[in-house]
Short mmCIF file of C-alpha atoms (C1' of nucleotides) in Angstrom, two decimals:
data_model
loop_
_atom_site.label_atom_id
_atom_site.label_comp_id
_atom_site.label_asym_id
_atom_site.label_seq_id
_atom_site.Cartn_x
_atom_site.Cartn_y
_atom_site.Cartn_z
CA UNK A 30 -0.14 -0.65 0.06
CA UNK A 31 1.88 2.68 -1.64
CA UNK A 32 1.55 6.17 -0.77
CA UNK A 33 -0.59 6.61 -4.57
CA UNK A 34 -2.71 3.75 -4.06
CA UNK A 35 -4.77 1.85 -6.66
CA UNK A 36 -4.21 2.56 -10.48
CA UNK A 37 -6.77 4.65 -10.45
CA UNK A 38 -5.75 7.11 -7.99
CA UNK A 39 -2.00 6.43 -9.89
CA UNK A 40 -3.84 7.81 -13.20
CA UNK A 41 -5.93 10.44 -11.28
CA UNK A 42 -3.53 11.65 -10.05
CA UNK A 43 -1.02 11.93 -13.01
CA UNK A 44 -3.70 13.17 -15.22
CA UNK A 45 -4.73 16.11 -12.38
CA UNK A 46 -0.69 17.01 -12.91
CA UNK A 47 -0.67 17.18 -16.86
CA UNK A 48 -3.90 19.21 -17.34
CA UNK A 49 -1.98 21.90 -15.03
CA UNK A 50 1.20 21.54 -16.84
CA UNK A 51 -0.63 21.83 -19.90
CA UNK A 52 -2.43 25.23 -18.42
CA UNK A 53 0.57 26.53 -16.99
CA UNK A 54 2.26 26.05 -20.64
CA UNK A 55 -0.76 28.01 -22.27
CA UNK A 56 -0.98 30.30 -19.41
CA UNK A 57 2.36 31.70 -21.91
CA UNK A 58 0.87 32.92 -24.58
CA UNK A 59 -2.85 33.33 -23.37
CA UNK A 60 -1.91 34.84 -19.64
CA UNK A 61 -4.94 34.34 -16.69
CA UNK A 62 -8.15 35.94 -18.16
CA UNK A 63 -7.93 34.16 -20.84
CA UNK A 64 -7.26 30.35 -20.11
CA UNK A 65 -9.61 28.47 -21.47
CA UNK A 66 -10.46 24.50 -20.22
CA UNK A 67 -11.78 23.56 -23.49
CA UNK A 68 -8.46 24.78 -24.90
CA UNK A 69 -6.53 22.73 -22.23
CA UNK A 70 -8.58 19.46 -22.95
CA UNK A 71 -8.14 19.73 -26.79
CA UNK A 72 -4.24 20.10 -26.43
CA UNK A 73 -4.24 17.19 -24.15
CA UNK A 74 -6.95 14.61 -26.75
CA UNK A 75 -9.32 14.79 -23.60
CA UNK A 76 -13.27 15.35 -24.12
CA UNK A 77 -13.40 19.19 -22.28
CA UNK A 78 -16.56 17.55 -20.17
CA UNK A 79 -13.86 15.34 -18.63
CA UNK A 80 -11.66 18.05 -16.81
CA UNK A 81 -14.83 18.63 -14.56
CA UNK A 82 -13.76 15.12 -12.59
CA UNK A 83 -10.96 17.12 -11.81
CA UNK A 84 -11.35 20.85 -10.85
CA UNK A 85 -15.04 21.82 -10.51
CA UNK A 86 -14.83 25.41 -12.65
CA UNK A 87 -12.09 26.98 -14.66
CA UNK A 88 -11.57 29.31 -11.38
CA UNK A 89 -10.56 26.05 -9.48
CA UNK A 90 -8.02 25.15 -11.94
CA UNK A 91 -6.18 28.95 -11.56
CA UNK A 92 -6.41 28.61 -8.19
CA UNK A 93 -3.89 25.60 -8.66
CA UNK A 94 -2.14 27.00 -10.24
CA UNK A 95 -1.69 29.89 -8.24
CA UNK A 96 -0.89 27.76 -5.60
CA UNK A 97 1.37 25.57 -7.39
CA UNK A 98 3.35 28.77 -7.87
CA UNK A 99 3.70 30.22 -4.61
CA UNK A 100 4.69 26.64 -3.47
CA UNK A 101 7.26 25.89 -6.27
CA UNK A 102 8.62 29.70 -5.74
CA UNK A 103 8.59 29.23 -1.59
CA UNK A 104 10.20 26.00 -1.62
CA UNK A 105 12.98 26.62 -3.74
CA UNK A 106 13.49 29.85 -1.75
CA UNK A 107 14.02 27.77 1.37
CA UNK A 108 16.06 25.24 -0.10
CA UNK A 109 18.61 28.36 -1.65
CA UNK A 110 18.69 29.54 1.73
CA UNK A 111 19.34 26.03 3.22
CA UNK A 112 22.87 26.20 1.11
CA UNK A 113 24.67 29.13 2.77
CA UNK A 114 26.31 29.22 6.10
CA UNK A 115 23.11 30.01 8.46
CA UNK A 116 25.02 32.46 10.11
CA UNK A 117 25.31 34.38 6.52
CA UNK A 118 22.67 36.85 6.93
CA UNK A 119 23.77 39.18 4.04
CA UNK A 120 24.43 35.91 1.89
CA UNK A 121 20.74 34.41 2.67
CA UNK A 122 19.23 37.56 1.48
CA UNK A 123 21.21 37.39 -1.36
CA UNK A 124 20.09 34.02 -2.46
CA UNK A 125 16.84 34.48 -1.57
CA UNK A 126 16.65 37.74 -4.21
CA UNK A 127 18.69 35.66 -6.42
CA UNK A 128 16.56 32.64 -6.74
CA UNK A 129 13.59 34.24 -7.01
CA UNK A 130 14.67 36.42 -9.97
CA UNK A 131 16.33 33.59 -11.64
CA UNK A 132 12.37 31.79 -10.86
CA UNK A 133 10.61 34.65 -11.93
CA UNK A 134 12.66 35.03 -15.34
CA UNK A 135 12.61 31.32 -16.01
CA UNK A 136 8.58 31.32 -15.18
CA UNK A 137 7.76 34.74 -15.93
CA UNK A 138 4.17 34.13 -16.98
CA UNK A 139 3.81 31.83 -13.36
CA UNK A 140 5.35 35.24 -11.87
CA UNK A 141 2.30 37.77 -13.50
CA UNK A 142 0.34 34.83 -12.49
CA UNK A 143 1.02 35.75 -8.94
CA UNK A 144 2.27 39.49 -8.90
CA UNK A 145 1.06 40.89 -11.36
CA UNK A 146 -2.75 42.55 -12.08
CA UNK A 147 -5.49 40.36 -10.56
CA UNK A 148 -7.41 38.52 -12.21
CA UNK A 149 -10.92 40.13 -13.22
CA UNK A 150 -13.51 38.13 -11.96
CA UNK A 151 -11.24 35.93 -10.05
CA UNK A 152 -11.51 36.19 -6.25
CA UNK A 153 -8.25 33.95 -4.25
CA UNK A 154 -10.10 31.58 -2.02
CA UNK A 155 -8.09 31.77 1.99
CA UNK A 156 -6.05 28.46 0.60
CA UNK A 157 -3.91 30.32 -1.49
CA UNK A 158 -2.80 32.64 1.89
CA UNK A 159 -0.91 29.81 3.37
CA UNK A 160 1.56 29.33 0.14
CA UNK A 161 1.90 33.29 -0.37
CA UNK A 162 3.74 33.56 2.69
CA UNK A 163 5.93 31.72 2.53
CA UNK A 164 8.47 34.31 0.41
CA UNK A 165 7.45 36.97 3.72
CA UNK A 166 8.22 34.68 6.11
CA UNK A 167 11.77 33.19 5.02
CA UNK A 168 13.23 36.44 4.48
CA UNK A 169 11.64 37.89 8.06
CA UNK A 170 13.02 35.12 9.35
CA UNK A 171 16.45 35.67 8.34
CA UNK A 172 16.40 38.82 9.91
CA UNK A 173 14.90 37.65 12.93
CA UNK A 174 18.55 35.17 13.60
CA UNK A 175 20.54 38.03 12.49
CA UNK A 176 18.52 40.36 14.80
CA UNK A 177 18.38 37.72 17.83
CA UNK A 178 22.39 36.92 17.30
CA UNK A 179 22.87 40.83 17.57
CA UNK A 180 24.43 41.04 13.86
CA UNK A 181 21.71 43.66 12.76
CA UNK A 182 23.16 46.74 12.21
CA UNK A 183 19.33 49.37 11.54
CA UNK A 184 20.80 52.61 10.86
CA UNK A 185 21.63 55.40 13.61
CA UNK A 186 19.51 56.84 14.58
CA UNK A 187 16.75 54.22 14.82
CA UNK A 188 14.21 56.02 12.96
CA UNK A 189 10.57 56.01 14.92
CA UNK A 190 7.05 54.51 13.75
CA UNK A 191 3.76 56.01 14.07
CA UNK A 192 1.20 54.75 16.11
CA UNK A 193 -0.60 52.84 13.33
CA UNK A 194 2.27 51.58 11.49
CA UNK A 195 3.71 50.85 15.17
CA UNK A 196 0.79 48.82 15.37
CA UNK A 197 0.72 46.79 12.10
CA UNK A 198 3.86 45.92 12.28
CA UNK A 199 4.42 44.58 15.83
CA UNK A 200 1.30 42.12 14.82
CA UNK A 201 3.46 41.04 12.21
CA UNK A 202 5.97 40.64 14.45
CA UNK A 203 3.99 38.47 17.18
CA UNK A 204 2.37 36.11 14.76
CA UNK A 205 5.70 35.75 12.68
CA UNK A 206 8.75 36.27 14.83
CA UNK A 207 8.35 37.76 18.07
CA UNK A 208 11.23 40.12 19.93
CA UNK A 209 11.83 41.80 16.26
CA UNK A 210 11.91 45.15 16.76
CA UNK A 211 9.02 46.87 14.57
CA UNK A 212 10.85 49.27 12.74
CA UNK A 213 13.20 45.89 12.01
CA UNK A 214 9.92 44.08 10.81
CA UNK A 215 9.09 47.23 8.94
CA UNK A 216 12.74 47.93 7.04
CA UNK A 217 12.09 44.20 5.91
CA UNK A 218 9.32 45.13 4.17
CA UNK A 219 10.46 48.15 2.31
CA UNK A 220 13.30 45.75 1.19
CA UNK A 221 10.44 43.03 0.00
CA UNK A 222 8.38 45.68 -1.83
CA UNK A 223 11.57 47.60 -3.04
CA UNK A 224 12.58 43.94 -4.61
CA UNK A 225 9.60 43.14 -6.51
CA UNK A 226 9.18 46.63 -7.55
CA UNK A 227 12.14 45.52 -9.17
CA UNK A 228 11.38 42.40 -10.88
CA UNK A 229 7.89 43.40 -11.76
CA UNK A 230 9.88 46.66 -13.91
CA UNK A 231 12.37 43.77 -15.49
CA UNK A 232 9.73 41.46 -16.71
CA UNK A 233 7.61 43.68 -17.98
CA UNK A 234 9.65 45.81 -19.79
CA UNK A 235 10.03 48.85 -17.82
CA UNK A 236 13.74 48.85 -17.95
CA UNK A 237 13.69 48.97 -21.83
CA UNK A 238 15.88 51.81 -22.93
CA UNK A 239 17.86 52.07 -18.78
CA UNK A 240 18.91 49.48 -16.73
CA UNK A 241 18.08 46.76 -19.67
CA UNK A 242 19.70 43.83 -19.01
CA UNK A 243 19.37 44.16 -14.81
CA UNK A 244 21.54 42.36 -13.60
CA UNK A 245 24.13 44.74 -12.26
CA UNK A 246 20.88 47.73 -11.18
CA UNK A 247 19.63 43.98 -9.30
CA UNK A 248 23.04 42.87 -7.55
CA UNK A 249 23.59 46.44 -6.57
CA UNK A 250 20.57 47.25 -5.40
CA UNK A 251 20.32 44.03 -3.68
CA UNK A 252 23.79 45.10 -1.42
CA UNK A 253 21.80 48.27 -0.63
CA UNK A 254 18.75 47.02 0.59
CA UNK A 255 21.13 45.34 2.62
CA UNK A 256 22.22 47.39 3.87
CA UNK A 257 18.99 49.31 4.70
CA UNK A 258 18.03 46.85 6.68
CA UNK A 259 21.02 46.28 8.26
CA UNK A 260 21.95 42.82 7.82
CA UNK A 261 26.03 42.47 7.82
CA UNK B 7 -12.03 78.86 -37.11
CA UNK B 8 -11.45 76.85 -33.70
CA UNK B 9 -9.23 74.10 -32.87
CA UNK B 10 -11.35 71.63 -33.54
CA UNK B 11 -13.05 73.44 -36.82
CA UNK B 12 -16.50 71.32 -38.18
CA UNK B 13 -19.01 70.16 -36.86
CA UNK B 14 -17.76 67.15 -37.56
CA UNK B 15 -14.33 67.40 -36.27
CA UNK B 16 -15.87 68.46 -33.24
CA UNK B 17 -18.58 65.06 -33.09
CA UNK B 18 -15.57 62.99 -34.13
CA UNK B 19 -13.27 64.08 -31.13
CA UNK B 20 -16.83 64.13 -29.19
CA UNK B 21 -17.43 60.02 -29.91
CA UNK B 22 -13.66 59.50 -29.58
CA UNK B 23 -13.31 60.06 -25.98
CA UNK B 24 -16.98 58.88 -25.24
CA UNK B 25 -15.48 55.76 -26.56
CA UNK B 26 -12.52 55.61 -24.54
CA UNK B 27 -14.69 56.85 -21.34
CA UNK B 28 -16.54 53.94 -21.94
CA UNK B 29 -13.34 51.11 -22.68
CA UNK B 30 -12.08 52.82 -19.69
CA UNK B 31 -15.17 51.90 -17.18
CA UNK B 32 -14.84 47.98 -18.64
CA UNK B 33 -11.52 48.05 -18.13
CA UNK B 34 -12.67 47.73 -14.35
CA UNK B 35 -14.76 44.81 -14.96
CA UNK B 36 -13.39 42.76 -17.63
CA UNK B 37 -9.75 44.01 -17.54
CA UNK B 38 -7.23 44.31 -20.66
CA UNK B 39 -7.52 41.40 -22.27
CA UNK B 40 -11.32 41.07 -21.69
CA UNK B 41 -11.54 43.84 -23.29
CA UNK B 42 -14.30 43.92 -26.03
CA UNK B 43 -14.68 45.96 -28.94
CA UNK B 44 -19.03 44.96 -29.13
CA UNK B 45 -19.34 45.34 -25.45
CA UNK B 46 -18.04 49.06 -26.11
CA UNK B 47 -19.84 49.64 -28.95
CA UNK B 48 -23.28 48.06 -27.28
CA UNK B 49 -23.38 50.70 -24.07
CA UNK B 50 -22.25 53.61 -26.70
CA UNK B 51 -25.88 52.38 -27.91
CA UNK B 52 -23.89 51.71 -31.64
CA UNK B 53 -22.98 49.72 -34.26
CA UNK B 54 -19.71 47.55 -33.14
CA UNK B 55 -18.45 48.19 -37.13
CA UNK B 56 -18.81 51.88 -36.31
CA UNK B 57 -16.45 51.31 -33.96
CA UNK B 58 -13.51 50.56 -37.52
CA UNK B 59 -14.28 54.69 -38.22
CA UNK B 60 -12.45 55.26 -34.88
CA UNK B 61 -9.47 52.71 -34.10
CA UNK B 62 -7.92 50.44 -36.45
CA UNK B 63 -8.75 47.14 -34.29
CA UNK B 64 -8.63 46.59 -30.68
CA UNK B 65 -5.16 47.18 -30.16
CA UNK B 66 -5.57 50.58 -31.14
CA UNK B 67 -7.57 51.11 -29.06
CA UNK B 68 -5.52 49.59 -26.10
CA UNK B 69 -2.75 51.82 -27.44
CA UNK B 70 -4.86 54.53 -26.81
CA UNK B 71 -6.07 53.68 -23.67
CA UNK B 72 -2.12 53.37 -22.22
CA UNK B 73 -1.47 56.27 -23.02
CA UNK B 74 -4.12 58.16 -21.60
CA UNK B 75 -2.71 56.44 -18.74
CA UNK B 76 0.50 57.71 -18.80
CA UNK B 77 -0.38 61.27 -19.80
CA UNK B 78 -2.79 61.04 -17.17
CA UNK B 79 -0.39 60.57 -14.51
CA UNK B 80 2.40 62.59 -15.93
CA UNK B 81 0.68 65.23 -15.87
CA UNK B 82 -0.46 65.25 -12.41
CA UNK B 83 3.08 64.22 -11.10
CA UNK B 84 3.85 68.01 -13.02
CA UNK B 85 1.16 69.72 -11.91
CA UNK B 86 1.93 68.34 -8.49
CA UNK B 87 5.30 69.38 -7.84
CA UNK B 88 4.59 72.99 -9.08
CA UNK B 89 2.83 73.27 -6.46
CA UNK B 90 6.15 72.88 -3.90
CA UNK B 91 8.73 75.36 -3.44
CA UNK B 92 11.37 74.12 -5.70
CA UNK B 93 13.84 73.99 -3.96
CA UNK B 94 12.30 71.41 -0.68
CA UNK B 95 13.58 68.72 -3.35
CA UNK B 96 12.11 66.29 -0.42
CA UNK B 97 8.89 68.19 -1.16
CA UNK B 98 9.00 67.65 -4.44
CA UNK B 99 9.69 63.70 -3.62
CA UNK B 100 6.57 63.31 -1.46
CA UNK B 101 4.28 65.32 -3.97
CA UNK B 102 5.16 63.34 -6.41
CA UNK B 103 4.92 59.55 -4.44
CA UNK B 104 2.03 60.80 -2.57
CA UNK B 105 0.10 62.29 -6.23
CA UNK B 106 1.59 58.49 -7.77
CA UNK B 107 -0.45 57.04 -4.93
CA UNK B 108 -3.58 58.84 -5.14
CA UNK B 109 -4.18 57.94 -8.76
CA UNK B 110 -3.43 54.37 -8.62
CA UNK B 111 -5.97 54.46 -5.85
CA UNK B 112 -7.87 55.76 -7.48
CA UNK B 113 -7.66 54.69 -10.42
CA UNK B 114 -6.60 51.29 -10.24
CA UNK B 115 -7.46 49.28 -13.18
CA UNK B 116 -5.16 52.40 -15.53
CA UNK B 117 -2.76 51.28 -13.07
CA UNK B 118 -2.83 48.11 -13.39
CA UNK B 119 -2.81 48.28 -17.46
CA UNK B 120 0.25 49.74 -17.17
CA UNK B 121 2.53 49.32 -14.19
CA UNK B 122 0.22 45.52 -14.38
CA UNK B 123 0.76 42.04 -16.42
CA UNK B 124 1.44 42.87 -19.99
CA UNK B 125 -1.37 42.05 -22.22
CA UNK B 126 -1.32 38.83 -23.80
CA UNK B 127 -0.50 39.11 -27.68
CA UNK B 128 0.10 42.77 -27.42
CA UNK B 129 2.76 44.72 -28.03
CA UNK B 130 2.98 48.43 -27.06
CA UNK B 131 3.97 50.40 -30.29
CA UNK B 132 6.75 52.76 -29.77
CA UNK B 133 4.37 56.17 -29.33
CA UNK B 134 3.92 55.10 -25.90
CA UNK B 135 7.47 55.36 -24.47
CA UNK B 136 7.31 59.45 -24.93
CA UNK B 137 4.28 59.47 -22.25
CA UNK B 138 5.76 56.49 -20.37
CA UNK B 139 9.39 58.16 -19.56
CA UNK B 140 7.11 61.35 -17.93
CA UNK B 141 6.84 59.86 -14.62
CA UNK B 142 10.51 58.62 -14.76
CA UNK B 143 12.30 61.94 -15.93
CA UNK B 144 10.09 63.99 -13.36
CA UNK B 145 11.62 62.51 -10.71
CA UNK B 146 15.30 61.67 -11.83
CA UNK B 147 14.79 66.19 -12.57
CA UNK B 148 13.90 66.98 -9.00
CA UNK B 149 17.61 64.53 -8.75
CA UNK B 150 18.70 66.44 -10.77
CA UNK B 151 17.82 69.84 -9.11
CA UNK B 152 18.76 68.64 -6.04
CA UNK B 153 22.23 68.06 -7.27
CA UNK B 154 23.34 70.83 -9.24
CA UNK B 155 22.17 72.90 -6.23
CA UNK B 156 24.65 71.12 -3.52
CA UNK B 157 21.59 70.39 -1.57
CA UNK B 158 21.68 66.27 -1.68
CA UNK B 159 23.79 64.29 0.44
CA UNK B 160 23.97 60.85 -0.66
CA UNK B 161 25.88 57.97 1.35
CA UNK B 162 28.85 57.86 2.77
CA UNK B 163 31.20 55.92 1.29
CA UNK B 164 29.40 56.34 -2.05
CA UNK B 165 28.77 52.57 -3.26
CA UNK B 166 30.45 51.93 -6.23
CA UNK B 167 28.89 49.91 -9.51
CA UNK B 168 29.60 47.91 -11.93
CA UNK B 169 31.58 48.80 -15.18
CA UNK B 170 27.99 47.67 -17.21
CA UNK B 171 26.29 49.40 -14.59
CA UNK B 172 28.17 52.88 -14.57
CA UNK B 173 27.42 52.59 -18.92
CA UNK B 174 23.94 52.31 -17.93
CA UNK B 175 23.64 54.45 -15.41
CA UNK B 176 25.78 57.14 -17.61
CA UNK B 177 23.42 56.74 -20.76
CA UNK B 178 20.49 57.98 -18.58
CA UNK B 179 22.31 60.64 -17.00
CA UNK B 180 23.23 61.70 -20.80
CA UNK B 181 20.21 61.80 -21.91
CA UNK B 182 18.10 63.36 -19.35
CA UNK B 183 20.38 64.85 -16.42
CA UNK B 184 24.00 65.41 -18.09
CA UNK B 185 26.14 66.35 -15.03
CA UNK B 186 24.53 63.85 -12.20
CA UNK B 187 26.77 61.09 -10.96
CA UNK B 188 25.83 57.54 -12.31
CA UNK B 189 25.31 56.33 -8.70
CA UNK B 190 22.83 58.92 -8.02
CA UNK B 191 21.00 58.39 -10.61
CA UNK B 192 21.41 54.62 -10.15
CA UNK B 193 20.53 55.24 -6.55
CA UNK B 194 16.99 57.38 -7.92
CA UNK B 195 16.02 54.41 -9.82
CA UNK B 196 16.20 51.93 -6.56
CA UNK B 197 14.02 54.63 -5.26
CA UNK B 198 11.28 54.31 -8.32
CA UNK B 199 11.38 50.83 -8.48
CA UNK B 200 10.35 50.70 -4.79
CA UNK B 201 7.62 52.75 -4.99
CA UNK B 202 6.01 50.74 -7.08
CA UNK B 203 7.17 47.94 -5.57
CA UNK B 204 5.39 49.17 -2.53
CA UNK B 205 1.74 50.14 -4.82
CA UNK B 206 1.46 47.32 -6.78
CA UNK B 207 1.59 45.36 -3.28
CA UNK B 208 -1.22 47.51 -2.29
CA UNK B 209 -3.40 47.71 -4.77
CA UNK B 210 -2.62 44.13 -5.75
CA UNK B 211 -3.24 42.98 -2.24
CA UNK B 212 -0.13 41.33 -1.37
CA UNK B 213 -0.68 43.56 1.93
CA UNK B 214 -3.90 41.60 3.54
CA UNK B 215 -3.14 40.47 6.60
CA UNK B 216 0.32 42.45 6.73
CA UNK B 217 0.40 46.72 6.07
CA UNK B 218 -2.86 46.99 5.39
CA UNK B 219 -4.64 49.86 4.84
CA UNK B 220 -0.96 50.94 3.43
CA UNK B 221 -1.10 54.78 4.08
CA UNK B 222 1.39 55.21 7.64
CA UNK B 223 3.30 52.12 6.05
CA UNK B 224 4.00 54.82 2.51
CA UNK B 225 4.52 58.02 4.06
CA UNK B 226 7.30 56.11 6.30
CA UNK B 227 8.74 54.41 3.58
CA UNK B 228 8.92 58.01 1.02
CA UNK B 229 10.71 59.06 3.86
CA UNK B 230 13.36 56.43 3.47
CA UNK B 231 13.73 56.50 0.02
CA UNK B 232 14.58 60.38 0.55
CA UNK B 233 17.21 59.47 2.72
CA UNK B 234 18.81 56.57 0.27
CA UNK B 235 18.83 59.10 -2.31
CA UNK B 236 20.53 61.37 -0.11
CA UNK B 237 17.52 64.32 -0.68
CA UNK B 238 17.82 67.08 1.77
"C1'" DT C 27 -10.55 -17.26 -6.36
"C1'" DG C 28 -15.25 -15.85 -8.19
"C1'" DT C 29 -18.92 -12.99 -8.99
"C1'" DA C 30 -22.34 -9.48 -8.24
"C1'" DC C 31 -22.33 -4.65 -7.50
"C1'" DA C 32 -20.33 0.05 -7.22
"C1'" DT C 33 -17.75 3.67 -7.97
"C1'" DC C 34 -16.28 6.81 -11.02
"C1'" DA C 35 -13.06 8.83 -15.63
"C1'" DG C 36 -13.73 9.74 -19.52
"C1'" DT C 37 -17.60 10.66 -24.00
"C1'" DG C 38 -20.27 13.71 -27.07
"C1'" DA C 39 -24.20 16.05 -28.05
"C1'" DA C 40 -26.16 20.26 -26.78
"C1'" DC C 41 -27.81 24.94 -24.36
"C1'" DG C 42 -26.81 29.48 -24.89
"C1'" DC C 43 -23.31 33.28 -24.96
"C1'" DG C 44 -19.68 36.23 -26.93
"C1'" DC C 45 -16.20 37.82 -29.98
"C1'" DG C 46 -12.80 40.44 -34.07
"C1'" DT C 47 -13.54 42.20 -38.45
"C1'" DT C 48 -15.38 42.84 -43.85
"C1'" DC C 49 -18.36 44.53 -46.63
"C1'" DA C 50 -21.56 46.61 -49.22
"C1'" DC C 51 -25.44 50.66 -47.97
"C1'" DT C 52 -27.53 54.91 -47.19
"C1'" DG C 53 -27.75 59.80 -45.66
"C1'" DA C 54 -25.88 63.57 -43.30
"C1'" DT C 55 -21.92 66.84 -43.51
"C1'" DG C 56 -18.10 69.54 -46.52
"C1'" DT C 57 -16.86 71.84 -50.33
"C1'" DA C 58 -15.81 74.15 -54.89
"C1'" DC C 59 -17.88 76.57 -57.80
"C1'" DT D 11 -26.60 82.28 -52.73
"C1'" DG D 12 -27.48 77.91 -54.75
"C1'" DT D 13 -26.30 73.46 -56.48
"C1'" DA D 14 -23.70 69.76 -57.78
"C1'" DC D 15 -20.58 66.15 -55.66
"C1'" DA D 16 -17.33 64.21 -52.49
"C1'" DT D 17 -16.49 62.72 -48.23
"C1'" DC D 18 -17.43 60.10 -43.92
"C1'" DA D 19 -19.59 58.26 -39.87
"C1'" DG D 20 -22.73 55.19 -38.96
"C1'" DT D 21 -25.67 50.67 -40.10
"C1'" DG D 22 -26.97 46.23 -40.37
"C1'" DA D 23 -26.29 41.51 -41.55
"C1'" DA D 24 -22.62 38.34 -42.42
"C1'" DC D 25 -18.00 34.96 -42.17
"C1'" DG D 26 -15.79 32.22 -39.15
"C1'" DC D 27 -14.75 31.22 -34.75
"C1'" DG D 28 -14.55 30.18 -29.36
"C1'" DC D 29 -16.08 29.41 -24.45
"C1'" DG D 30 -17.32 27.33 -19.66
"C1'" DT D 31 -20.71 24.31 -18.51
"C1'" DT D 32 -24.22 20.52 -18.10
"C1'" DC D 33 -26.36 15.57 -19.13
"C1'" DA D 34 -27.08 10.80 -19.59
"C1'" DC D 35 -24.29 7.44 -21.31
"C1'" DT D 36 -20.62 3.38 -21.84
"C1'" DG D 37 -17.07 0.61 -20.25
"C1'" DA D 38 -13.06 0.08 -17.39
"C1'" DT D 39 -11.79 0.20 -12.57
"C1'" DG D 40 -12.30 -1.72 -7.67
"C1'" DT D 41 -14.75 -3.77 -3.59
"C1'" DA D 42 -17.44 -6.81 -0.75
"C1'" DC D 43 -18.78 -11.34 -0.38
#
DNA sequence: TGTACATCAGTGAACGCGCGTTCACTGATGTAC
DNA sequence: TGTACATCAGTGAACGCGCGTTCACTGATGTAC
């Protein structure tokens, strides 16, 4: 009795995977809004009605793709960070950034699926929240480790936060890395949004005519942002 | 003989505007990829074939919307900056950021149209380049003014750039603000991408559960980024 | 081990719908004399 | 100022296409005895 038991169950898992793979392939040419169950079925050589044995409807397929994308990049980042000495916090940050960039460049349509414009009429269900949070969690854990090791050198003098911002950052810290000061959490989120802003500019063509190719700018920026947070 | 001469020409300009307005309205519910000429025509009470007197095809309408969006936000930012003392460079930066955020919140679908995922199968023509560059130009002119006035305090010691990055930044400077050091240009682009990354996170729902509402985080970040560039 | 029954993956036809674009046309507006 | 002709905005029918989803079905796989 293996993890996947009967022939039926094994076949089911395989077909499910094939459907998602084909859907991902089509994402590249038509985008999330244009994803068509009929086209996926056609390419797979099955009746379009057959897909309904696997996904309740088009949105359910989209949700599966979104969750897969978050998990894939989340997994990659976690693995990449582990390949770096745990006490080299700046190296962990570098690995974090580089891994996300490599994934985004290799799979721009999956990047757009999760970090691009929302799909009109599609409301992401709660199941996407966990996978989506793997990325911010990985980063903030790195900063937490640096902080508790006394290896973080935040800016002097420490900037002060407004009341609301303090409360928001405190909640993030409480839920993920208790003990880390609010200002550190906040600086970390600045770096995170900078990272995705930069990647979005690169992937969506806003660097054409300036920082194109974007590699050198990316590397420089990663170091500046490490400095902003105070990662040694 | 007014700028718009005959009744025919006046009517033509008005109908053109109505088409674009209705298309913008529909963008909100169906997104750029789902924009339909037939639906626009239907809503306007005209035959769908009639739109072809105004736009060669669907992509031409999309291009017009994109150019309008870039011009609208470009115009707003230029106006907002002029309402601030020219020598208060940090205030100009603040006005720049706040104006873009206000526009993005008020017109999230236009924001997504130009700063979100590219529309599959759509290739932006050259005419969008000029309007698109108004935003970065406005920012870099502010930094240029601060630099030439000796009012910029970039970080000490000045970080050094790789050869490729120096060349890229030098070209940007040459084409827009000759005399500004490459490193200053580069830091400015870090701040610009941070700004759009943060807005994208806010508008596309990535702050839900953390920095939501995003106003306080936004204001704090604007000041930190001013510091990164060295705007006094 | 063999058999009867239950489960369920996959089919194919159908429903009702929407799309972009072309084309020959009509009738109002504009222009040249 | 009046008239003949040219321009062009807007129509309606048509072409050829694709979509999501439902439903009654068949036949292979799985299960209980």
